[in-house]
Coordinates of N, CA and C in Angstrom, one line a residue:
X6 N 0.9 -1.2 0.0 CA 0.0 0.0 0.0 C 0.9 1.2 0.0
X7 N 0.6 2.2 -0.9 CA 1.4 3.4 -1.0 C 1.2 4.4 0.1
X8 N 0.3 4.2 1.0 CA 0.0 5.1 2.1 C 0.5 4.5 3.4
X9 N 0.9 5.3 4.4 CA 1.5 4.7 5.6 C 0.4 4.7 6.7
X10 N 0.0 3.4 7.0 CA -1.1 3.2 8.0 C -0.5 2.6 9.3
X11 N -1.2 2.8 10.4 CA -0.9 2.2 11.6 C -1.3 0.7 11.6
X12 N -0.8 -0.2 12.4 CA -1.2 -1.6 12.5 C -2.7 -1.7 12.7
X13 N -3.3 -0.8 13.6 CA -4.7 -0.9 13.8 C -5.5 -0.5 12.6
X14 N -5.0 0.5 11.8 CA -5.7 0.9 10.6 C -5.6 -0.2 9.6
X15 N -4.5 -0.9 9.4 CA -4.3 -2.0 8.5 C -5.2 -3.1 8.9
X16 N -5.4 -3.4 10.2 CA -6.3 -4.4 10.6 C -7.7 -4.2 10.1
X17 N -8.2 -2.9 10.3 CA -9.5 -2.6 9.8 C -9.7 -2.6 8.3
X18 N -8.7 -2.1 7.6 CA -8.7 -2.1 6.2 C -8.7 -3.6 5.6
X19 N -8.0 -4.4 6.3 CA -8.0 -5.8 5.9 C -9.3 -6.5 6.1
X20 N -10.0 -6.1 7.1 CA -11.4 -6.7 7.4 C -12.3 -6.3 6.2
X21 N -12.2 -5.0 5.8 CA -13.0 -4.6 4.6 C -12.6 -5.4 3.4
X22 N -11.3 -5.5 3.2 CA -10.8 -6.2 2.0 C -11.2 -7.6 2.0
X23 N -11.2 -8.3 3.1 CA -11.7 -9.7 3.1 C -13.1 -9.8 2.8
X24 N -13.9 -8.9 3.4 CA -15.4 -8.9 3.1 C -15.6 -8.7 1.6
X25 N -14.9 -7.7 1.0 CA -15.1 -7.4 -0.4 C -14.7 -8.6 -1.2
X26 N -13.6 -9.3 -0.8 CA -13.1 -10.5 -1.6 C -14.2 -11.6 -1.5
X27 N -14.7 -11.8 -0.4 CA -15.7 -12.9 -0.2 C -17.0 -12.6 -1.0
X28 N -17.3 -11.3 -1.1 CA -18.5 -10.9 -1.8 C -18.3 -10.7 -3.3
X29 N -17.1 -10.7 -3.7 CA -16.7 -10.5 -5.1 C -17.1 -9.1 -5.5
X30 N -16.9 -8.1 -4.6 CA -17.2 -6.7 -4.9 C -16.0 -5.9 -5.1
X31 N -15.8 -5.1 -6.1 CA -14.7 -4.2 -6.3 C -14.8 -3.1 -5.3
X32 N -13.8 -2.9 -4.5 CA -13.9 -2.0 -3.4 C -12.7 -1.1 -3.2
X33 N -12.9 0.2 -2.8 CA -11.9 1.2 -2.7 C -12.0 1.9 -1.4
X34 N -10.8 2.3 -0.8 CA -10.7 3.2 0.3 C -10.4 4.6 -0.4
X35 N -11.2 5.6 0.0 CA -11.1 6.8 -0.8 C -11.0 8.1 0.1
X36 N -10.8 9.2 -0.6 CA -11.0 10.5 0.0 C -10.0 11.0 1.1
X37 N -10.6 11.5 2.2 CA -9.9 12.2 3.2 C -8.9 11.4 3.9
X38 N -9.2 10.1 4.2 CA -8.3 9.2 4.9 C -7.1 9.0 4.0
X39 N -7.2 8.8 2.7 CA -6.0 8.6 1.9 C -5.2 9.8 1.8
X40 N -5.9 11.0 1.7 CA -5.2 12.3 1.7 C -4.4 12.5 3.0
X41 N -5.0 12.3 4.1 CA -4.3 12.5 5.4 C -3.2 11.6 5.6
X42 N -3.3 10.3 5.2 CA -2.2 9.4 5.4 C -1.0 9.8 4.5
X43 N -1.3 10.3 3.3 CA -0.1 10.7 2.5 C 0.5 11.9 3.1
X44 N -0.3 12.8 3.8 CA 0.3 13.9 4.5 C 0.9 13.6 5.9
X45 N 0.7 12.4 6.3 CA 1.2 12.0 7.6 C 0.4 12.5 8.8
X46 N -0.9 12.7 8.5 CA -1.8 13.2 9.5 C -2.7 12.0 10.0
X47 N -3.2 12.2 11.3 CA -4.1 11.2 11.8 C -5.5 11.4 11.2
X48 N -6.2 10.3 11.1 CA -7.6 10.4 10.6 C -8.4 9.2 11.1
X49 N -9.5 9.4 11.7 CA -10.3 8.4 12.3 C -11.5 8.0 11.5
X50 N -11.6 8.6 10.3 CA -12.8 8.3 9.4 C -12.3 7.7 8.1
X51 N -12.9 6.5 7.8 CA -12.6 5.8 6.6 C -13.8 5.8 5.7
X52 N -13.6 6.2 4.4 CA -14.7 6.1 3.5 C -14.5 5.0 2.5
X53 N -15.4 4.1 2.3 CA -15.3 3.0 1.4 C -16.3 3.1 0.3
X54 N -15.9 3.0 -0.9 CA -16.8 3.0 -2.1 C -16.6 1.7 -2.8
X55 N -17.7 1.1 -3.1 CA -17.7 -0.2 -3.8 C -18.6 -0.2 -5.1
X56 N -18.3 -1.0 -6.0 CA -19.1 -1.1 -7.2 C -20.1 -2.2 -7.0
X57 N -21.1 -1.8 -6.1 CA -22.1 -2.8 -5.7 C -22.9 -2.2 -4.6
X58 N -23.4 -3.1 -3.7 CA -24.2 -2.7 -2.6 C -23.4 -2.3 -1.3
X59 N -23.3 -1.0 -1.0 CA -22.5 -0.6 0.1 C -23.1 -1.1 1.4
X60 N -24.4 -1.2 1.5 CA -25.0 -1.7 2.8 C -24.6 -3.1 3.0
X61 N -24.7 -4.0 2.0 CA -24.4 -5.4 2.2 C -22.9 -5.5 2.5
X62 N -22.0 -4.7 1.9 CA -20.6 -4.8 2.2 C -20.4 -4.4 3.6
X63 N -21.1 -3.4 4.1 CA -20.9 -3.0 5.6 C -21.3 -4.2 6.5
X64 N -22.4 -4.9 6.2 CA -22.9 -6.0 7.0 C -21.9 -7.1 7.0
X65 N -21.3 -7.4 5.8 CA -20.3 -8.5 5.7 C -19.1 -8.2 6.5
X66 N -18.7 -6.9 6.4 CA -17.5 -6.4 7.2 C -17.8 -6.6 8.7
X67 N -18.9 -6.1 9.1 CA -19.2 -6.1 10.5 C -19.2 -7.6 11.1
X68 N -19.7 -8.5 10.2 CA -19.7 -9.9 10.7 C -18.4 -10.5 10.9
X69 N -17.3 -9.9 10.5 CA -15.9 -10.4 10.7 C -15.4 -10.0 12.0
X70 N -16.0 -9.1 12.7 CA -15.5 -8.7 14.0 C -16.2 -9.5 15.2
X71 N -15.4 -9.5 16.3 CA -16.0 -10.2 17.5 C -15.5 -9.3 18.7
X72 N -16.4 -8.6 19.3 CA -17.9 -8.6 19.1 C -18.2 -7.8 17.8
X73 N -19.4 -8.1 17.3 CA -19.8 -7.5 16.0 C -20.3 -6.1 16.2
X74 N -19.8 -5.1 15.5 CA -20.3 -3.7 15.7 C -21.7 -3.6 15.0
X75 N -22.5 -2.6 15.5 CA -23.8 -2.4 14.9 C -23.6 -1.7 13.6
X76 N -24.5 -2.0 12.7 CA -24.5 -1.4 11.3 C -25.7 -0.4 11.3
X77 N -25.4 0.8 11.0 CA -26.5 1.8 10.8 C -26.5 2.1 9.3
X78 N -27.7 2.2 8.7 CA -27.7 2.4 7.3 C -29.0 3.2 6.9
X79 N -28.9 3.8 5.7 CA -29.9 4.6 5.1 C -30.2 4.1 3.7
X80 N -31.3 3.3 3.6 CA -31.6 2.7 2.3 C -31.8 3.7 1.2
X81 N -32.4 4.8 1.5 CA -32.7 5.8 0.5 C -31.4 6.3 -0.1
X82 N -30.3 6.4 0.6 CA -29.1 6.9 0.1 C -28.1 5.8 -0.2
X83 N -28.4 4.6 0.2 CA -27.5 3.4 -0.1 C -26.2 3.5 0.7
X84 N -26.3 4.2 1.9 CA -25.1 4.3 2.7 C -25.2 3.5 4.0
X85 N -24.0 3.2 4.6 CA -24.0 2.4 5.8 C -22.8 2.8 6.6
X86 N -22.8 2.6 7.9 CA -21.8 3.0 8.8 C -21.6 2.0 9.9
X87 N -20.3 1.7 10.2 CA -20.0 0.9 11.4 C -18.9 1.7 12.2
X88 N -18.8 1.5 13.5 CA -17.8 2.0 14.3 C -17.0 0.9 14.9
X89 N -15.7 0.8 14.7 CA -14.9 -0.3 15.1 C -13.6 0.3 15.6
X90 N -13.1 -0.1 16.8 CA -11.8 0.3 17.3 C -11.6 1.8 17.3
X91 N -12.7 2.5 17.6 CA -12.7 4.0 17.6 C -12.5 4.6 16.2
X92 N -12.8 3.9 15.2 CA -12.8 4.4 13.8 C -14.2 4.4 13.3
X93 N -14.6 5.4 12.5 CA -15.9 5.4 11.8 C -15.6 5.0 10.4
X94 N -16.3 4.0 9.9 CA -16.2 3.5 8.6 C -17.5 3.6 7.8
X95 N -17.5 4.4 6.8 CA -18.7 4.7 6.0 C -18.6 3.9 4.7
X96 N -19.7 3.3 4.3 CA -19.8 2.5 3.1 C -20.8 3.0 2.1
X97 N -20.5 3.0 0.8 CA -21.5 3.5 -0.2 C -21.2 2.8 -1.5
X98 N -22.2 2.6 -2.3 CA -22.0 2.1 -3.7 C -21.6 3.3 -4.5
X99 N -20.7 3.1 -5.5 CA -20.3 4.2 -6.4 C -21.5 4.8 -7.1
X100 N -21.5 6.1 -7.2 CA -22.7 6.8 -7.8 C -22.3 7.8 -8.8
X101 N -23.3 8.1 -9.7 CA -23.1 9.2 -10.7 C -24.2 10.2 -10.4
X102 N -23.8 11.5 -10.5 CA -24.8 12.6 -10.2 C -24.9 13.4 -11.5
X103 N -26.1 13.8 -11.7 CA -26.4 14.8 -12.8 C -27.4 15.8 -12.3
X104 N -27.2 17.1 -12.7 CA -28.0 18.2 -12.2 C -28.8 18.7 -13.4
X105 N -30.1 19.0 -13.1 CA -30.9 19.7 -14.0 C -30.9 21.2 -13.7
X106 N -31.1 22.0 -14.7 CA -30.9 23.5 -14.6 C -31.7 24.1 -13.4
X107 N -32.9 23.7 -13.2 CA -33.7 24.3 -12.2 C -33.7 23.6 -10.8
X108 N -32.9 22.5 -10.7 CA -32.9 21.7 -9.5 C -31.6 21.9 -8.8
X109 N -31.7 22.0 -7.4 CA -30.5 22.1 -6.6 C -30.1 20.8 -6.1
X110 N -30.9 19.7 -6.3 CA -30.5 18.4 -5.8 C -30.2 17.5 -7.1
X111 N -29.1 16.8 -7.0 CA -28.7 15.9 -8.1 C -29.6 14.7 -8.3
X112 N -29.7 14.2 -9.5 CA -30.2 12.9 -9.8 C -29.1 11.9 -9.6
X113 N -29.3 10.9 -8.8 CA -28.2 9.9 -8.5 C -28.5 8.6 -9.0
X114 N -27.5 8.0 -9.8 CA -27.7 6.7 -10.4 C -26.4 5.9 -10.1
X115 N -26.4 4.5 -10.1 CA -25.2 3.8 -10.0 C -24.1 4.2 -11.0
X116 N -22.9 4.2 -10.6 CA -21.8 4.6 -11.5 C -20.5 3.8 -11.3
X117 N -19.5 4.3 -12.0 CA -18.2 3.7 -11.9 C -17.4 4.4 -10.8
X118 N -16.2 4.0 -10.5 CA -15.4 4.7 -9.5 C -15.1 6.1 -10.0
X119 N -14.8 6.2 -11.3 CA -14.4 7.6 -11.8 C -15.7 8.5 -11.8
X120 N -16.9 7.9 -12.0 CA -18.1 8.7 -11.9 C -18.2 9.2 -10.4
X121 N -17.9 8.3 -9.5 CA -18.1 8.6 -8.1 C -17.1 9.7 -7.7
X122 N -15.8 9.5 -8.1 CA -14.8 10.5 -7.8 C -15.1 11.9 -8.4
X123 N -15.7 11.9 -9.6 CA -16.1 13.1 -10.3 C -17.1 13.9 -9.5
X124 N -17.8 13.3 -8.5 CA -18.8 14.1 -7.7 C -18.1 14.9 -6.6
X125 N -16.8 14.7 -6.4 CA -16.2 15.2 -5.2 C -15.7 16.7 -5.4
X126 N -15.2 17.3 -4.4 CA -15.0 18.7 -4.4 C -13.6 19.1 -4.9
X127 N -12.5 18.6 -4.4 CA -11.2 19.1 -4.7 C -10.3 17.9 -5.1
X128 N -9.3 18.1 -5.9 CA -8.5 17.0 -6.4 C -7.8 16.2 -5.3
X129 N -7.5 16.9 -4.2 CA -6.8 16.2 -3.2 C -7.6 15.2 -2.4
X130 N -9.0 15.3 -2.7 CA -9.9 14.3 -2.1 C -10.4 13.2 -3.0
X131 N -9.7 13.1 -4.2 CA -10.2 12.1 -5.1 C -9.3 10.9 -5.2
X132 N -8.3 10.8 -4.4 CA -7.4 9.6 -4.4 C -8.2 8.4 -3.9
X133 N -7.9 7.2 -4.5 CA -8.5 6.0 -4.1 C -7.5 4.9 -4.0
X134 N -7.6 4.0 -3.0 CA -6.7 2.8 -2.9 C -7.6 1.5 -3.1
X135 N -7.2 0.7 -4.0 CA -8.0 -0.5 -4.3 C -7.7 -1.6 -3.2
X136 N -8.8 -2.3 -2.8 CA -8.7 -3.2 -1.7 C -8.9 -4.7 -2.1
X137 N -8.8 -5.0 -3.4 CA -9.1 -6.3 -3.9 C -7.9 -7.1 -4.3
X138 N -7.8 -8.3 -3.7 CA -6.8 -9.3 -4.2 C -5.5 -8.8 -4.5
X139 N -5.0 -9.2 -5.7 CA -3.6 -8.8 -6.2 C -3.5 -7.3 -6.4
X140 N -4.6 -6.6 -6.5 CA -4.6 -5.2 -6.7 C -4.6 -4.4 -5.4
X141 N -4.6 -5.1 -4.2 CA -4.6 -4.5 -2.9 C -3.5 -3.5 -2.8
X142 N -3.9 -2.2 -2.4 CA -2.9 -1.2 -2.2 C -2.6 -0.3 -3.4
X143 N -3.2 -0.7 -4.5 CA -3.0 0.1 -5.7 C -3.6 1.5 -5.6
X144 N -2.8 2.6 -5.8 CA -3.3 3.9 -5.7 C -3.9 4.4 -7.1
X145 N -5.1 4.9 -7.1 CA -5.7 5.4 -8.3 C -6.0 6.9 -8.2
X146 N -5.6 7.6 -9.2 CA -5.6 9.1 -9.2 C -6.1 9.6 -10.6
X147 N -7.4 9.8 -10.7 CA -7.9 10.2 -12.0 C -7.7 11.7 -12.3
X148 N -7.6 12.5 -11.2 CA -7.7 14.0 -11.4 C -6.4 14.7 -10.9
X149 N -5.3 14.1 -10.8 CA -4.1 14.8 -10.4 C -4.0 15.2 -8.9
X150 N -4.7 14.4 -8.1 CA -4.7 14.7 -6.6 C -3.4 14.6 -6.0
X151 N -2.6 13.5 -6.4 CA -1.3 13.4 -5.8 C -0.4 14.5 -6.1
X152 N -0.5 15.0 -7.4 CA 0.3 16.1 -7.8 C 0.0 17.4 -7.0
X153 N -1.3 17.6 -6.7 CA -1.7 18.8 -6.0 C -1.4 18.7 -4.5
X154 N -1.3 17.4 -4.0 CA -0.8 17.3 -2.6 C 0.7 17.6 -2.5
X155 N 1.4 17.2 -3.5 CA 2.9 17.5 -3.5 C 3.1 18.9 -3.8
X156 N 2.2 19.6 -4.6 CA 2.4 21.0 -4.9 C 1.7 21.9 -3.9
X157 N 1.0 21.3 -2.9 CA 0.3 22.0 -1.8 C -0.7 23.0 -2.4
X158 N -1.7 22.4 -3.1 CA -2.6 23.3 -3.8 C -4.1 22.8 -3.6
X159 N -5.0 23.7 -3.3 CA -6.4 23.4 -3.3 C -7.0 23.7 -4.7
X160 N -7.4 22.7 -5.4 CA -7.9 22.9 -6.8 C -9.3 22.3 -6.9
X161 N -10.2 23.0 -7.4 CA -11.6 22.5 -7.6 C -11.6 21.5 -8.8
X162 N -12.6 20.6 -8.8 CA -12.6 19.5 -9.7 C -13.1 20.0 -11.1
X163 N -14.1 20.8 -11.1 CA -14.6 21.3 -12.4 C -15.3 22.7 -12.2
X164 N -15.5 23.4 -13.3 CA -15.9 24.8 -13.2 C -17.3 25.0 -12.6
X165 N -18.2 24.0 -12.6 CA -19.5 24.2 -12.1 C -19.7 23.7 -10.7
X166 N -18.5 23.3 -10.1 CA -18.6 22.7 -8.8 C -19.2 23.6 -7.7
X167 N -18.9 24.9 -7.7 CA -19.5 25.8 -6.7 C -20.9 26.1 -7.0
X168 N -21.3 26.1 -8.3 CA -22.7 26.3 -8.7 C -23.5 25.1 -8.2
X169 N -23.0 23.9 -8.3 CA -23.7 22.7 -7.8 C -23.9 22.7 -6.3
X170 N -22.8 23.1 -5.6 CA -22.8 23.1 -4.1 C -22.0 24.3 -3.6
X171 N -22.6 25.4 -3.3 CA -21.8 26.6 -2.8 C -21.1 26.3 -1.5
X172 N -21.5 25.3 -0.7 CA -20.8 25.1 0.6 C -19.3 24.6 0.3
X173 N -19.0 24.2 -0.9 CA -17.7 23.8 -1.2 C -16.7 25.0 -1.1
X174 N -17.2 26.2 -1.2 CA -16.4 27.4 -1.0 C -15.9 27.4 0.5
X175 N -16.8 27.2 1.4 CA -16.4 27.2 2.8 C -15.3 26.0 3.1
X176 N -15.6 24.9 2.4 CA -14.6 23.8 2.6 C -13.3 24.1 2.0
X177 N -13.2 24.8 0.9 CA -11.9 25.2 0.3 C -11.1 26.0 1.3
X178 N -11.8 27.0 1.9 CA -11.2 27.9 2.9 C -10.7 27.1 4.1
X179 N -11.5 26.2 4.6 CA -11.1 25.4 5.7 C -9.8 24.5 5.4
X180 N -9.8 23.9 4.2 CA -8.7 23.1 3.8 C -7.5 23.9 3.6
X181 N -7.6 25.1 3.0 CA -6.5 26.0 2.8 C -5.8 26.3 4.1
X182 N -6.6 26.7 5.1 CA -6.0 27.0 6.4 C -5.5 25.8 7.2
X183 N -6.2 24.7 7.1 CA -5.8 23.5 7.9 C -4.5 23.0 7.4
X184 N -4.3 22.9 6.1 CA -3.2 22.2 5.5 C -2.1 23.2 5.1
X185 N -2.4 24.5 5.1 CA -1.5 25.5 4.6 C -1.3 25.3 3.1
X186 N -2.3 25.0 2.4 CA -2.3 24.7 0.9 C -3.0 25.9 0.3
X187 N -2.4 26.8 -0.4 CA -3.1 27.9 -1.1 C -4.1 27.4 -2.1
X188 N -5.2 28.2 -2.2 CA -6.2 27.9 -3.2 C -5.7 28.3 -4.5
X189 N -5.8 27.5 -5.5 CA -5.3 27.8 -6.8 C -6.0 29.1 -7.4
X190 N -5.3 29.8 -8.3 CA -5.8 31.0 -8.9 C -7.1 30.8 -9.6
X191 N -7.2 29.8 -10.3 CA -8.5 29.5 -11.0 C -9.6 29.2 -10.1
X192 N -9.3 28.5 -9.0 CA -10.3 28.2 -8.0 C -10.8 29.5 -7.3
X193 N -9.8 30.3 -7.0 CA -10.1 31.6 -6.4 C -11.0 32.5 -7.3
X194 N -10.8 32.4 -8.6 CA -11.6 33.1 -9.6 C -13.0 32.6 -9.6
X195 N -13.2 31.3 -9.4 CA -14.5 30.6 -9.4 C -15.2 31.0 -8.1
X196 N -14.5 31.2 -7.0 CA -15.1 31.6 -5.7 C -15.6 33.1 -5.9
X197 N -14.8 33.9 -6.5 CA -15.3 35.3 -6.8 C -16.5 35.3 -7.6
X198 N -16.6 34.4 -8.6 CA -17.8 34.3 -9.4 C -19.0 33.9 -8.6
X199 N -18.7 32.9 -7.7 CA -19.8 32.4 -6.8 C -20.4 33.6 -6.0
X200 N -19.5 34.4 -5.5 CA -19.9 35.6 -4.6 C -20.7 36.5 -5.5
X201 N -20.2 36.8 -6.7 CA -20.9 37.8 -7.6 C -22.2 37.3 -8.0
X202 N -22.4 35.9 -8.2 CA -23.6 35.3 -8.6 C -24.6 35.2 -7.4
X203 N -24.1 35.5 -6.2 CA -24.9 35.4 -5.0 C -25.4 33.9 -4.8
X204 N -24.6 33.0 -5.1 CA -24.9 31.6 -4.9 C -25.3 31.2 -3.5
X205 N -24.7 31.9 -2.5 CA -24.9 31.6 -1.1 C -26.3 31.9 -0.6
X206 N -27.0 32.8 -1.4 CA -28.4 33.1 -1.0 C -29.3 31.8 -1.2
X207 N -28.8 30.8 -1.9 CA -29.5 29.6 -2.1 C -29.5 28.7 -0.8
X208 N -28.5 28.9 0.0 CA -28.3 28.0 1.2 C -29.2 28.4 2.3
X209 N -29.7 27.3 3.0 CA -30.5 27.5 4.1 C -29.7 27.9 5.3
X210 N -30.4 28.5 6.3 CA -29.7 28.9 7.6 C -29.0 27.7 8.2
X211 N -29.7 26.5 8.1 CA -29.1 25.3 8.7 C -27.8 24.9 8.1
X212 N -27.8 25.0 6.8 CA -26.5 24.6 6.1 C -25.4 25.5 6.4
X213 N -25.7 26.8 6.5 CA -24.6 27.8 6.8 C -24.2 27.6 8.2
X214 N -25.1 27.3 9.1 CA -24.8 27.0 10.5 C -23.8 25.8 10.6
X215 N -24.2 24.8 9.9 CA -23.3 23.6 9.9 C -21.9 23.9 9.4
X216 N -21.8 24.8 8.4 CA -20.4 25.1 7.9 C -19.7 26.0 9.0
X217 N -20.4 26.9 9.7 CA -19.8 27.6 10.8 C -19.3 26.8 11.9
X218 N -20.1 25.7 12.2 CA -19.7 24.8 13.3 C -18.3 24.1 12.9
X219 N -18.2 23.7 11.6 CA -17.0 23.1 11.1 C -15.8 24.1 11.2
X220 N -16.1 25.3 10.8 CA -15.0 26.3 10.9 C -14.5 26.5 12.3
X221 N -15.4 26.6 13.2 CA -15.0 26.8 14.6 C -14.4 25.5 15.2
X222 N -14.5 24.4 14.5 CA -13.9 23.1 15.0 C -12.5 23.0 14.6
X223 N -12.0 23.9 13.7 CA -10.6 23.9 13.2 C -9.7 24.4 14.3
X224 N -8.4 24.1 14.2 CA -7.5 24.4 15.3 C -7.3 25.9 15.4
X225 N -7.4 26.7 14.3 CA -7.3 28.1 14.4 C -8.5 28.7 13.6
X226 N -9.7 28.8 14.2 CA -10.9 29.3 13.5 C -10.7 30.7 13.1
X227 N -10.0 31.5 13.8 CA -9.9 32.9 13.5 C -9.2 33.1 12.1
X228 N -8.2 32.3 11.8 CA -7.6 32.3 10.5 C -8.6 32.0 9.4
X229 N -9.4 31.0 9.6 CA -10.4 30.6 8.7 C -11.4 31.8 8.4
X230 N -11.9 32.4 9.5 CA -12.9 33.5 9.4 C -12.3 34.7 8.7
X231 N -11.0 35.0 9.0 CA -10.3 36.1 8.3 C -10.3 35.9 6.8
X232 N -9.9 34.6 6.4 CA -9.9 34.3 5.0 C -11.3 34.3 4.3
X233 N -12.2 33.9 5.1 CA -13.6 33.9 4.6 C -14.0 35.4 4.3
X234 N -13.6 36.3 5.2 CA -14.0 37.7 5.0 C -13.2 38.3 3.7
X235 N -11.9 37.9 3.6 CA -11.2 38.3 2.4 C -11.8 37.9 1.1
X236 N -12.4 36.7 1.1 CA -12.9 36.2 -0.2 C -14.4 36.6 -0.4

């Protein structure tokens, strides 16, 4: 595996890998956990994407533990969660999203790993590690995420990303300050466009409140708020 994990993390990842192998489901460890391990940071959240039924994979994984952790799931979203050894593990089937002009919510259909990664916010969050058989530990990078980690850059995935979800602007600012990764010039220009288009007026008070809670959860919230004001 190209990322450096603790023995406890490898134990958990191997449980998922064994469940995926038994079920014959193509499965990947993705997102923030992979990013943080490359950066040498601690992370207690693992996100698992599979080309199949994420809820069933979660149940199979839970059955390999003794004692068996509870599985919580949301059938409408096809997501499941288990908590094991103080780690939160989220499971979901790969999805493809499409937006209609007048709709704020995407239409979601089953998709490939690349489809699923294409839904994400920034390149640094699109890295995936395959957990199947002889391919175990293979790092997959569709969008140059490893390059941007090495170059210490926050880069949006595509030009309409902030239009689809304006809260990604708040996330960009949090990541910029947390990792000391400057937001790329193009991404900054898209943030300015989002401000000029008044995209944030679309957000409910609840969603803005949630973003503020996350900002105040950062180690240095004042830096985040100052940057928010600048942009």
